[in-house]
XYZ file of C-alpha atoms in Angstrom:
341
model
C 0.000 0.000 0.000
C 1.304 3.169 -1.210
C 1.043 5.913 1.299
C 0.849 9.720 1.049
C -0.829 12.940 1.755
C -3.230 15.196 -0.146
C -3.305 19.492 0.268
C -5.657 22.040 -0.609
C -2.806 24.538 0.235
C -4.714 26.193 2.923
C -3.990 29.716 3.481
C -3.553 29.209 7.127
C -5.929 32.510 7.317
C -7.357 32.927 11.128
C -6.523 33.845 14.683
C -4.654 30.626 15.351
C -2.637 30.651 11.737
C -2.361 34.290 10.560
C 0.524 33.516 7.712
C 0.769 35.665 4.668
C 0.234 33.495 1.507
C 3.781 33.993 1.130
C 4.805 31.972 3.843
C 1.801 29.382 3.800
C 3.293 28.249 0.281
C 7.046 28.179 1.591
C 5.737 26.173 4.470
C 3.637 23.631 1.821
C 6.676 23.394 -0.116
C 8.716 22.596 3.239
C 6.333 19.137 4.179
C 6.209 18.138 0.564
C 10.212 18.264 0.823
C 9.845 16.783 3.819
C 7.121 14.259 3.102
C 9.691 12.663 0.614
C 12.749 12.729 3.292
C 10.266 10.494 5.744
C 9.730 7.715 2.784
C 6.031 8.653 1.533
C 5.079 7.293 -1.460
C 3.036 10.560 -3.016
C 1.941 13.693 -2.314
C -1.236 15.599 -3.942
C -2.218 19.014 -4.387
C -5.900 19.879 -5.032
C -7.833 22.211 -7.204
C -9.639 25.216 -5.428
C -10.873 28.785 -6.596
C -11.408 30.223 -3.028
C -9.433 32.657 -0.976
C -8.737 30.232 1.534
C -6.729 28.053 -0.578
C -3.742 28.466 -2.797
C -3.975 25.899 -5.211
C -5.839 27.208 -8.183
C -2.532 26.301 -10.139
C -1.779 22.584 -8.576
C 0.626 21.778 -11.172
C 3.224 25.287 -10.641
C 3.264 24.139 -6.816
C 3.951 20.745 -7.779
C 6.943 21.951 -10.368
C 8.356 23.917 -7.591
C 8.144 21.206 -5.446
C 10.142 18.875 -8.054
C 13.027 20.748 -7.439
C 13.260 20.204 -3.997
C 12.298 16.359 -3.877
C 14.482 13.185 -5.552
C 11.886 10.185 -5.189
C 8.120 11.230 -3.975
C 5.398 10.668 -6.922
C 3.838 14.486 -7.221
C -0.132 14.775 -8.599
C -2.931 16.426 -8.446
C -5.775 15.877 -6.232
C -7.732 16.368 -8.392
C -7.217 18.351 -11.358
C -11.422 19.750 -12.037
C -11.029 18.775 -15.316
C -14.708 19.537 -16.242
C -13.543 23.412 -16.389
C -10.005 22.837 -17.956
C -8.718 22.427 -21.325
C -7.389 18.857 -21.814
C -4.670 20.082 -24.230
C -3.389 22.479 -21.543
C -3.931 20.168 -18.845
C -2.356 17.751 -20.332
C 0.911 19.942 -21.802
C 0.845 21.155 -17.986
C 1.395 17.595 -16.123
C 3.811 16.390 -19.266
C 6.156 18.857 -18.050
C 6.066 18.354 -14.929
C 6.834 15.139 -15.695
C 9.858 16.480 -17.158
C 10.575 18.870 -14.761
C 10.344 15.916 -11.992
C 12.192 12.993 -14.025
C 9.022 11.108 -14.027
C 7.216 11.313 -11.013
C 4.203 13.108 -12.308
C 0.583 11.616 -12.065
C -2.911 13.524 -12.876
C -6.258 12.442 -10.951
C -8.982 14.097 -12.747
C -12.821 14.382 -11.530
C -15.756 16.924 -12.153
C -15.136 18.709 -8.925
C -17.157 18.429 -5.632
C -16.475 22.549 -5.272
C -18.522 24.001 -8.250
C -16.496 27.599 -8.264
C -14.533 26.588 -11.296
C -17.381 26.329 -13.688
C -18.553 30.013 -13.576
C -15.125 31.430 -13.219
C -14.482 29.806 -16.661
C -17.622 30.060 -18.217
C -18.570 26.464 -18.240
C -22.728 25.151 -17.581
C -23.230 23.083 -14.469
C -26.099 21.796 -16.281
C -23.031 20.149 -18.624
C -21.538 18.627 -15.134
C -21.289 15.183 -16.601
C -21.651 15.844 -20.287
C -18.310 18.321 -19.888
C -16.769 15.765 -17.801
C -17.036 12.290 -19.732
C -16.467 14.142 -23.013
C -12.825 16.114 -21.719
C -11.926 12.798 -20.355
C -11.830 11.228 -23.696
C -9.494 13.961 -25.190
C -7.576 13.911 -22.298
C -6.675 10.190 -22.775
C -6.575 10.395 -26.459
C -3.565 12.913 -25.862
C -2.359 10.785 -23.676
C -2.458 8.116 -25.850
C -1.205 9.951 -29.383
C 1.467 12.473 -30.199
C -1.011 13.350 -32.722
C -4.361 13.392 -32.190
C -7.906 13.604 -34.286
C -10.527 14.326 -32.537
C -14.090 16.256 -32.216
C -16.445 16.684 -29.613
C -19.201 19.558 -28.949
C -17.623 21.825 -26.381
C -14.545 22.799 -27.551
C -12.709 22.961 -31.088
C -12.045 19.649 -32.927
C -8.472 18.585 -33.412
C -7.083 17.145 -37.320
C -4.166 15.527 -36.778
C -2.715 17.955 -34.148
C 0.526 17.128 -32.384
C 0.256 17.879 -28.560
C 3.644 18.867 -27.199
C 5.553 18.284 -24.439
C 4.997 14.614 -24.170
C 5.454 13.172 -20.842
C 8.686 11.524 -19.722
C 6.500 8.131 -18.590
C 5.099 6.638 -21.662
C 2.003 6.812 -20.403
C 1.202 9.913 -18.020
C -1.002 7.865 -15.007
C -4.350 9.304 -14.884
C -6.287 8.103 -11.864
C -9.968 8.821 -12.156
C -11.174 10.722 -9.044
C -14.814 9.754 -7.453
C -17.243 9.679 -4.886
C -19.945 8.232 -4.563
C -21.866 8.014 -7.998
C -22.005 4.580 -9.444
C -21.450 6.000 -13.143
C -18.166 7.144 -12.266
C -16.827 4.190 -10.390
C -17.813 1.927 -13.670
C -16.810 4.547 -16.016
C -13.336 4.003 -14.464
C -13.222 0.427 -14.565
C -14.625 0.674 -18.371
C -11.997 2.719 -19.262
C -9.437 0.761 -17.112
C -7.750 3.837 -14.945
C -7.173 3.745 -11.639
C -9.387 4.943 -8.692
C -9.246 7.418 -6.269
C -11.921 7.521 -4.006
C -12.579 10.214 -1.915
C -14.443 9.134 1.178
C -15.003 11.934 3.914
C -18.014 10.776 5.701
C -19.605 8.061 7.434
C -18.187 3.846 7.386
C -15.593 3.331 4.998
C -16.744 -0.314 4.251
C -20.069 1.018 2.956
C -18.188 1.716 -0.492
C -17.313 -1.994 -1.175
C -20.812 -2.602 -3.509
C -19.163 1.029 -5.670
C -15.398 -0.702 -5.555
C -16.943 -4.096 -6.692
C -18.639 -2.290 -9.331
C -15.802 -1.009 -10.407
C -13.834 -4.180 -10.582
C -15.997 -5.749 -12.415
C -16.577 -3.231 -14.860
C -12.826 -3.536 -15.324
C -13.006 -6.868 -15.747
C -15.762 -7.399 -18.321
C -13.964 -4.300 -20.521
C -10.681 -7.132 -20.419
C -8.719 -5.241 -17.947
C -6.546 -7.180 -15.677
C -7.071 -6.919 -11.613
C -3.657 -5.453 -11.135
C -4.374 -2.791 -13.619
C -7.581 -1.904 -11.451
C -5.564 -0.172 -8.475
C -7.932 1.277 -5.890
C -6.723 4.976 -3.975
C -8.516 5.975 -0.868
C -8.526 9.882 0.231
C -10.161 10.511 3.472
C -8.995 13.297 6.387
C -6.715 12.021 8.590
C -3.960 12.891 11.344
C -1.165 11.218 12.985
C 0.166 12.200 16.562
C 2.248 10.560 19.327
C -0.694 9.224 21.044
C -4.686 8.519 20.011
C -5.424 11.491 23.055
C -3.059 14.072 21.546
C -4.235 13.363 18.014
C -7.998 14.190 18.784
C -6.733 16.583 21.320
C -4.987 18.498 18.026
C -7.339 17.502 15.534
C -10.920 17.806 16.803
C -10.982 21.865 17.553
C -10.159 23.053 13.393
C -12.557 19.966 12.092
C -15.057 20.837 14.396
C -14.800 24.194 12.642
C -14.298 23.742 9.290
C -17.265 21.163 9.083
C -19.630 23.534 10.877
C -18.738 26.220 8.691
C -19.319 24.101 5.635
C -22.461 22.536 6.709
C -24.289 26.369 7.298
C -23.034 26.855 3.277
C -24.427 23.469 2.277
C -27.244 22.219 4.800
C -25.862 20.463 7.022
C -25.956 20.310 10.859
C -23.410 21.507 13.328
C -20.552 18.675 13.983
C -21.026 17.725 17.308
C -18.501 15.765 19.891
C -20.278 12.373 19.837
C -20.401 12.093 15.709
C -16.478 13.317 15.724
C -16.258 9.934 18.065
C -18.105 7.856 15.632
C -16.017 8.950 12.329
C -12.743 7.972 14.527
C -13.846 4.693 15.695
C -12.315 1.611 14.307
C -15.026 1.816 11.068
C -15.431 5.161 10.811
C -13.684 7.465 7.860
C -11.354 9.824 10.032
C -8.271 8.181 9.833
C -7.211 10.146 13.388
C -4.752 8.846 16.182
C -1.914 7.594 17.137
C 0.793 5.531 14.676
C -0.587 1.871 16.039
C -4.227 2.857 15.599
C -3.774 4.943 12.372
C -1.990 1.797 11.071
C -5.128 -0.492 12.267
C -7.760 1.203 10.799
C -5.447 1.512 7.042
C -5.433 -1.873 6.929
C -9.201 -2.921 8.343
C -10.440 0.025 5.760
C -7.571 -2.091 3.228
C -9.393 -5.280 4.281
C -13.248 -4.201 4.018
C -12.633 -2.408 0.352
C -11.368 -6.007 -0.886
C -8.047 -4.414 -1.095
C -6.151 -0.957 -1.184
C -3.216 0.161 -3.583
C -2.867 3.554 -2.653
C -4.333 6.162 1.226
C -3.736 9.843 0.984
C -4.515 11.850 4.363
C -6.174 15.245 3.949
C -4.532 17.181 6.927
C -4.340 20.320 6.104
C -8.246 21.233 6.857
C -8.350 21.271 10.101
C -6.326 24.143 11.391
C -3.651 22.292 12.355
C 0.128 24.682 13.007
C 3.035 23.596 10.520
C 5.062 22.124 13.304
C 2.025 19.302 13.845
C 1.427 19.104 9.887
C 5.379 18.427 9.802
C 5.624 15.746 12.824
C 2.689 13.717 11.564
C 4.558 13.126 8.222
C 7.370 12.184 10.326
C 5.138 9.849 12.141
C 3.559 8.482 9.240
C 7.260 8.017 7.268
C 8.713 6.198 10.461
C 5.783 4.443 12.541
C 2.706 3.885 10.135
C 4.139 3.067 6.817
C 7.104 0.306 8.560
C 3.866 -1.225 10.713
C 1.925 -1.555 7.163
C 4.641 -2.779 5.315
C 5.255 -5.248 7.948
C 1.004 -6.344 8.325
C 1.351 -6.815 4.755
């Protein structure tokens, strides 16, 4: 099981983090430096278009962080391709690749933040449409140096060489989801890897969407080891289980609240935080031992688990506790999972 961590490259805007974007980025760039140091396997930078992240332009951070990293896999998380050009997006991540030696990876969805579509002029009423049919350039670029192609929201393409081509001769796109059956068998039709984001509820609950997946794969003559599953939830490593929900709790408490009065939901309250950390639940929250646990009974109850990203950096944590739980994670978790499995 690969292991690594995804960022929205908060700001760190508030009372308890008042950093100038200036040194919020330096201090992203520091743990992705470090997170390859520790041993991690990968490390993800999302797509926002909000003032309280800095990663409208995933793929510059992740260029800047090439040059400060030898071995760590560098991708997006996830690029909204919906609202992007494929040619661009594509040219972007093939150099990176460059730029990195050939650590670069894309995992593309439709977005579960909808900002991107108005900024760029794009229909939510195309959500899918824009989605499936960008996909399918995207991969035929991939695919061909020079590609021939039409669809009916951008221009078509006659036999148009897309340059730079990617160091890796073929550019891993991982398909990003959540929980809408279409997308988990569009993946396995397509045979591209899986990234699941699950932030809510009991983790096992998605094995009937991974099995669909699978077998999707299957029947479209893909091979199980092509069909690699990736797991994204929020997560947090500490020196103990009490000091992790001790640091955690306060800046999720907050952050979900504040969410949930945009979108409809309720207030998070103390005894639901204690059901998303117990051993089923989706916060993957504690100490190394426990942290290790639940990766591999979440591993276990999803018929198997190639890749877990933790989403730390949404919960107010300081620098110095986002930088000792990828210590943590480099020298406790990943040795215990390596060893389990």
């Amino acid at each position: 099981m690969e292991i690594g961590v995804d960022s929205f490259a908060s700001a760190m805007y508030g009372t308890n983090n008042a950093l100038s974007s200036v040194d919020a980025m330096a201090q992203l760039l520091d743990r992705i430096e470090f997170a390859d140091k520790a041993g991690l396997d990968v490390f993800g930078i999302g797509e926002h278009h909000k003032k309280e992240f800095l990663d409208s332009a995933p793929h510059v951070i992740l260029a800047a962080a090439a040059a400060k990293t030898t071995r760590i896999r560098l991708t997006s998380a996830v690029t909204v391709l919906s609202a992007a050009d494929p040619v661009r997006a594509y040219q972007n991540f093939a150099t990176l690749d460059l730029v990195s030696k050939g650590r670069a990876e894309m995992v593309v969805g439709r977005g579960s933040s909808i900002e991107a579509y108005p900024l760029f002029g794009f229909d939510l009423n195309d959500y899918d449409a824009l989605f499936k049919e960008k996909l399918d350039l995207l991969l035929t670029i991939r695919d061909n140096e020079f590609v021939t192609w039409s669809g009916k929201f951008r221009a078509p393409l006659s036999n148009q060489p897309v340059y730079p081509r990617s160091l890796q001769k073929k550019l891993p796109v991982w398909l990003g989801v959540g929980g809408t059956p279409e997308s988990f068998a569009r993946a396995g039709a397509l045979g591209l890897p899986l990234m699941v984001a699950i932030i809510g509820g009991e983790t096992h609950r998605f094995r009937p969407l991974i099995d669909l997946y699978r077998e999707a794969g299957k029947r479209a003559g893909f091979a199980p080891e092509e069909l690699k599953v990736g797991l994204h939830s929020p997560g947090y490593v500490a020196a103990t289980d009490e000091q992790a929900v001790a640091d955690y709790y306060p800046g999720y408490a907050e952050l979900w609240t504040k969410l949930g009065r945009e979108r409809g939901w309720p207030p998070v309250t103390r005894p639901q935080f204690d059901s998303l950390i117990a051993p089923k639940g989706v916060l993957v929250v504690g100490g190394p031992q426990q942290v290790a646990e639940k990766l591999l009974r979440h591993s276990e109850a999803l018929g198997g688990v190639d890749r877990f990203t933790f989403q730390m950096d949404n919960a107010g944590l300081t620098h110095t506790q986002l930088m000792s739980s990828i210590e943590l994670i480099g020298t406790k978790v990943m040795p215990t999972l390596k060893k389990a499995l």
